[in-house]
Coordinates of C-alpha atoms in Angstrom, one line a residue:
M625 CA -11.0 -16.5 -17.8
N626 CA -12.3 -19.8 -17.5
E627 CA -11.9 -21.9 -14.3
L628 CA -9.2 -24.0 -15.5
Q629 CA -7.0 -21.5 -16.7
A630 CA -7.9 -19.5 -13.1
L631 CA -6.7 -22.9 -12.0
L632 CA -3.6 -23.2 -13.9
L633 CA -2.8 -19.5 -12.7
G634 CA -3.3 -20.4 -9.3
V635 CA -1.4 -23.7 -9.6
V636 CA 1.8 -21.7 -10.8
Q637 CA 1.4 -18.8 -8.2
G638 CA 1.4 -20.9 -5.3
L639 CA 4.3 -22.9 -6.0
T640 CA 6.2 -20.0 -7.7
E641 CA 5.6 -18.1 -4.4
F642 CA 7.4 -20.4 -2.2
L643 CA 9.9 -21.6 -4.7
P644 CA 12.8 -19.4 -5.2
I645 CA 11.9 -19.0 -9.0
S646 CA 9.5 -15.8 -9.4
S647 CA 5.6 -15.6 -8.7
S648 CA 5.4 -12.5 -10.7
G649 CA 7.2 -13.6 -14.0
H650 CA 6.3 -16.7 -14.2
L651 CA 2.1 -15.0 -14.2
I652 CA 3.5 -13.4 -16.7
L653 CA 5.5 -15.9 -18.5
V654 CA 2.9 -18.6 -18.4
P655 CA 0.3 -16.4 -20.4
W656 CA 3.3 -15.6 -22.5
L657 CA 3.9 -18.5 -23.4
L658 CA 0.7 -20.4 -24.4
D659 CA -0.8 -17.0 -26.1
F660 CA -3.2 -16.1 -23.2
H661 CA -4.3 -12.4 -23.3
Y662 CA -6.9 -12.4 -21.3
L663 CA -5.6 -10.4 -18.4
E664 CA -3.3 -8.5 -20.3
Q665 CA -6.8 -7.3 -22.3
H666 CA -8.7 -6.6 -19.3
P667 CA -6.8 -4.8 -16.3
D668 CA -9.5 -4.6 -14.6
F669 CA -9.9 -8.1 -14.0
N670 CA -6.3 -8.8 -13.7
K671 CA -6.2 -6.2 -11.0
T672 CA -9.1 -8.6 -9.3
F673 CA -7.5 -11.7 -10.1
D674 CA -3.7 -10.6 -8.7
V675 CA -5.9 -10.2 -5.7
A676 CA -7.0 -13.3 -5.0
L677 CA -4.1 -15.1 -6.0
H678 CA -2.5 -13.3 -3.4
A679 CA -4.8 -14.2 -0.6
G680 CA -4.3 -17.4 -1.6
T681 CA -0.7 -17.6 -0.9
L682 CA -1.0 -15.7 2.7
A683 CA -3.7 -17.8 3.5
A684 CA -1.5 -21.2 2.9
V685 CA 1.3 -19.3 4.8
V686 CA -0.7 -18.2 7.8
V687 CA -2.2 -21.9 7.7
Y688 CA 1.8 -23.2 8.3
F689 CA 3.0 -21.0 10.4
R690 CA 0.0 -20.1 11.9
T691 CA 1.9 -21.2 15.5
D692 CA 4.8 -18.9 15.1
L693 CA 3.0 -15.9 13.2
T694 CA 0.3 -16.0 16.6
A695 CA 3.3 -15.9 19.1
Y696 CA 5.2 -13.2 16.7
A697 CA 1.8 -11.0 16.7
R698 CA 1.5 -11.3 20.6
G699 CA 5.1 -10.7 21.4
F700 CA 4.7 -7.9 18.5
A701 CA 1.7 -6.2 21.2
R702 CA 3.6 -6.8 23.9
T703 CA 6.3 -4.4 23.3
L704 CA 4.5 -1.8 22.2
H705 CA 2.5 -2.1 26.1
T706 CA 6.2 -2.8 27.5
R707 CA 8.5 -0.5 25.6
R708 CA 11.1 -3.2 25.5
V709 CA 12.0 -6.5 23.8
E710 CA 12.3 -9.0 26.0
S711 CA 11.7 -12.9 24.7
E712 CA 12.5 -14.0 21.5
D713 CA 9.1 -13.9 20.0
E714 CA 9.1 -10.6 20.3
R715 CA 12.6 -10.0 18.7
M716 CA 11.9 -12.3 16.2
A717 CA 8.7 -10.0 15.5
W718 CA 10.7 -6.5 15.4
L719 CA 12.9 -8.3 12.6
I720 CA 10.3 -8.9 10.3
A721 CA 8.7 -6.0 10.7
I722 CA 12.2 -4.2 10.0
A723 CA 12.9 -6.8 7.1
T724 CA 9.6 -6.0 5.5
L725 CA 9.6 -1.9 5.2
P726 CA 11.9 -1.6 2.7
A727 CA 9.9 -3.3 0.1
A728 CA 6.6 -2.4 1.1
T729 CA 7.8 1.7 1.2
I730 CA 9.4 1.5 -2.3
G731 CA 6.3 -0.7 -3.5
A732 CA 4.5 1.9 -2.6
A733 CA 6.3 4.8 -3.7
A734 CA 7.3 2.9 -7.4
E735 CA 4.0 1.1 -8.1
S736 CA 2.9 2.9 -11.6
T737 CA 6.9 3.0 -12.9
I738 CA 7.1 -0.9 -11.8
E739 CA 4.1 -1.5 -13.7
D740 CA 4.8 1.1 -16.8
R741 CA 8.5 -0.2 -16.9
L742 CA 9.3 -3.6 -15.8
G743 CA 7.7 -7.2 -16.6
Q744 CA 8.6 -7.6 -20.0
P745 CA 9.7 -11.1 -21.4
W746 CA 13.2 -9.7 -21.8
Q747 CA 13.6 -8.5 -19.1
I748 CA 12.0 -11.2 -17.1
A749 CA 14.5 -13.6 -18.9
I750 CA 17.5 -11.6 -17.4
L751 CA 16.5 -11.2 -14.0
L752 CA 15.7 -15.0 -13.8
A753 CA 19.4 -15.7 -15.2
V754 CA 21.1 -13.4 -12.9
F755 CA 19.9 -13.4 -9.8
G756 CA 19.7 -17.2 -10.0
L757 CA 23.4 -17.3 -10.3
V758 CA 23.2 -14.9 -7.3
L759 CA 21.3 -16.9 -4.8
G760 CA 24.1 -20.4 -6.6
L761 CA 27.0 -18.1 -5.7
A762 CA 25.8 -17.7 -2.2
D763 CA 24.6 -21.2 -1.7
R764 CA 28.2 -22.2 -1.6
L765 CA 29.0 -19.9 1.5
P766 CA 28.7 -21.6 5.2
E767 CA 26.0 -22.4 7.5
R768 CA 26.5 -20.6 10.5
R769 CA 24.0 -19.4 12.3
Q770 CA 19.7 -20.0 12.8
M771 CA 17.4 -18.0 13.1
T772 CA 18.0 -17.2 16.3
G773 CA 21.6 -15.6 15.3
L774 CA 20.0 -12.8 13.0
G775 CA 19.8 -9.2 14.2
W776 CA 18.1 -6.1 13.2
R777 CA 21.6 -4.9 10.9
G778 CA 20.4 -8.5 9.1
A779 CA 16.8 -8.3 9.1
L780 CA 17.5 -4.6 7.0
A781 CA 19.9 -6.5 4.3
I782 CA 17.3 -9.0 3.8
G783 CA 14.1 -6.5 4.1
I784 CA 16.2 -4.3 1.6
A785 CA 17.0 -7.3 -0.8
Q786 CA 13.2 -8.4 -0.6
A787 CA 12.3 -4.5 -2.1
L788 CA 14.6 -5.7 -5.1
A789 CA 11.5 -8.6 -6.1
L790 CA 9.3 -5.5 -7.2
A791 CA 10.8 -6.5 -10.5
P792 CA 9.2 -10.2 -12.1
G793 CA 11.9 -12.1 -12.6
T794 CA 13.7 -11.5 -9.6
S795 CA 11.7 -13.8 -7.0
R796 CA 10.6 -12.4 -3.9
S797 CA 11.6 -15.5 -2.1
G798 CA 15.1 -15.7 -4.5
I799 CA 16.0 -13.2 -3.4
T800 CA 15.0 -12.6 0.8
I801 CA 17.0 -16.4 0.7
T802 CA 20.0 -15.0 -1.2
A803 CA 20.3 -12.5 1.5
A804 CA 20.2 -14.6 4.1
R805 CA 22.2 -17.1 3.0
A806 CA 25.1 -14.7 2.1
L807 CA 24.7 -13.6 5.9
G808 CA 24.8 -17.0 7.3
L809 CA 21.8 -18.2 7.9
T810 CA 21.3 -21.9 7.4
R811 CA 19.7 -23.3 4.1
E812 CA 16.3 -24.4 5.9
A813 CA 16.5 -21.2 8.2
A814 CA 16.8 -19.2 5.6
A815 CA 13.3 -20.2 3.5
Q816 CA 11.6 -20.1 6.7
F817 CA 12.6 -16.6 7.3
S818 CA 11.8 -16.0 3.7
F819 CA 8.1 -17.3 4.1
L820 CA 7.3 -15.7 7.6
L821 CA 8.7 -12.3 6.0
L822 CA 5.7 -12.9 3.1
A823 CA 2.5 -12.4 5.3
P824 CA 3.4 -9.2 6.7
I825 CA 4.3 -7.7 3.4
T826 CA 1.5 -9.5 1.2
F827 CA -1.2 -8.8 4.1
G828 CA -0.3 -5.3 3.0
A829 CA -0.4 -5.4 -0.5
V830 CA -3.5 -7.3 -0.2
L831 CA -5.3 -4.7 1.6
Y832 CA -4.1 -2.2 -0.1
K833 CA -5.3 -3.4 -2.9
G834 CA -8.8 -4.9 -1.9
V835 CA -9.5 -0.8 -0.6
D836 CA -8.8 0.4 -4.1
L837 CA -11.3 -2.3 -5.4
A838 CA -13.6 -1.9 -3.1
V839 CA -13.6 2.0 -4.3
T840 CA -13.5 1.1 -8.4
G841 CA -15.9 -2.0 -7.9
V842 CA -15.4 -5.5 -8.8
P843 CA -15.9 -6.4 -12.6
A844 CA -18.7 -8.9 -12.9
G845 CA -18.3 -12.3 -13.8
V846 CA -15.6 -12.6 -11.7
A847 CA -16.4 -15.3 -8.7
G848 CA -16.0 -18.7 -9.9
P849 CA -12.2 -18.0 -11.7
F850 CA -11.8 -15.9 -8.3
V851 CA -12.7 -18.7 -6.0
V852 CA -10.6 -21.3 -7.9
G853 CA -7.8 -19.0 -7.9
I854 CA -7.8 -18.6 -4.4
L855 CA -8.0 -22.3 -3.4
A856 CA -5.3 -23.7 -6.3
A857 CA -2.8 -20.7 -4.9
A858 CA -3.6 -22.0 -1.3
A859 CA -3.5 -25.6 -1.5
S860 CA -0.5 -25.4 -3.8
G861 CA 1.6 -22.7 -1.8
F862 CA 1.6 -24.8 1.5
A863 CA 2.3 -28.1 -0.3
A864 CA 5.6 -26.2 -1.2
I865 CA 6.1 -24.6 1.7
W866 CA 5.7 -28.1 3.0
W867 CA 8.3 -29.6 0.2
M868 CA 10.7 -26.8 0.5
L869 CA 11.5 -26.7 4.1
R870 CA 11.8 -30.7 4.2
Y871 CA 13.9 -30.9 0.7
L872 CA 16.4 -28.2 2.5
K873 CA 16.9 -30.6 5.2
T874 CA 19.1 -33.0 2.7
H875 CA 19.6 -30.7 -0.5
N876 CA 21.2 -27.0 -1.6
Y877 CA 19.7 -24.7 -4.2
D878 CA 21.0 -25.9 -7.5
I879 CA 17.7 -27.3 -8.9
F880 CA 16.3 -23.7 -8.7
V881 CA 19.3 -22.6 -9.9
I882 CA 19.5 -24.7 -12.9
Y883 CA 15.8 -24.2 -13.5
R884 CA 16.0 -20.9 -13.8
V885 CA 19.1 -20.6 -15.9
T886 CA 16.8 -23.2 -18.1
I887 CA 13.8 -21.2 -18.5
A888 CA 15.7 -17.9 -19.0
L889 CA 17.0 -19.3 -22.0
V890 CA 14.5 -21.3 -23.2
V891 CA 12.7 -17.3 -23.3
V892 CA 15.9 -16.2 -25.1
G893 CA 15.6 -18.5 -27.6
L894 CA 11.7 -18.4 -28.5
I895 CA 12.5 -14.0 -29.1
A896 CA 15.1 -14.9 -31.4
T897 CA 13.9 -17.1 -33.2
G898 CA 10.6 -15.0 -33.5
I899 CA 8.7 -17.6 -32.1
Q900 CA 7.5 -15.2 -29.4
P901 CA 7.6 -11.2 -28.8
A902 CA 10.3 -9.6 -26.5
T903 CA 7.7 -7.0 -25.1
F904 CA 4.0 -7.0 -25.0
D905 CA 4.0 -3.4 -26.8

C-alpha cells in the first residue's frame, strides 16, 4: 500500500465513522470498487492498518469532546470511591459504560465468526439499505428529550443496538442514533451520545488489537501508510463531528438515508451486471 491509498482510506474511515453510513462497510466497498486487493491479500498488514485508522478516529473524538470526556472520567472515578452517583457527570459516565458493555462483550466473543461470515459486498448492500430506512423511520418520531433525559434502560437499549453494528454495513453511529431517536432524543443529542460512545468502545478495540500486534509483531514497511492513515482519519473524523453537530441543528437525517439506499442500489447493480463479484470467495 502506498501513502495515497492510505490517505484515501484514512479519510473514508474518519468521515464514515461519524456520519451514519458505516465505516466498516465503506472500508470494504471502496477497495472492492477500485479493485484494490492489497488489504485482502495481506491480512497482517490489514490488521495493523485497521488499528491505525481506529486510533485516528479515537483521537478525533477525544480531542473534540475532551472537556466532556475528562469530566465523565473523573465522575466515574469518584463513583468508584464514594459508591454513589450524585452529579450529572457521574450519571453520564455510567450511562456510557452501560451502553458500551453489549457491543464489547459480543465483539470479543464473536470476533472470528464476524470476520469469517460477514462483510461480503452483497451483505453490506442489504444492511446499508435496511438500516438506512430504519434510521429514516426513527427520525420521524418526535424530539422529546436531551441527553440529560436518558436513563439506564435507554442507555442499555442503545448499547444493544450498537452491537448490531459489528456487521459491516449497519453503521455504529447510524444504529446508535436510530435507537436514540426512537427513545425520543433530539437529533443533535442522539448524535452526540453516539459520538461519545465511540471513545470507550474504540479505545478497548485499539488496546485489544494493539496488544495482539505486540505479540505477533508489526509487519515491516508500514510506517508511512500507518502515519498517513492515522492523521487522515483523525483530521477527517474531527471535521465530520464538527459538521454533523452543526448540520443537525437545522436538518434531519434524510440525506444519509438517501445516500445509503443509493450506494446499496449501486452495489446491487454492479453485482447484477457482473461488473463486480458479489463475494470475495
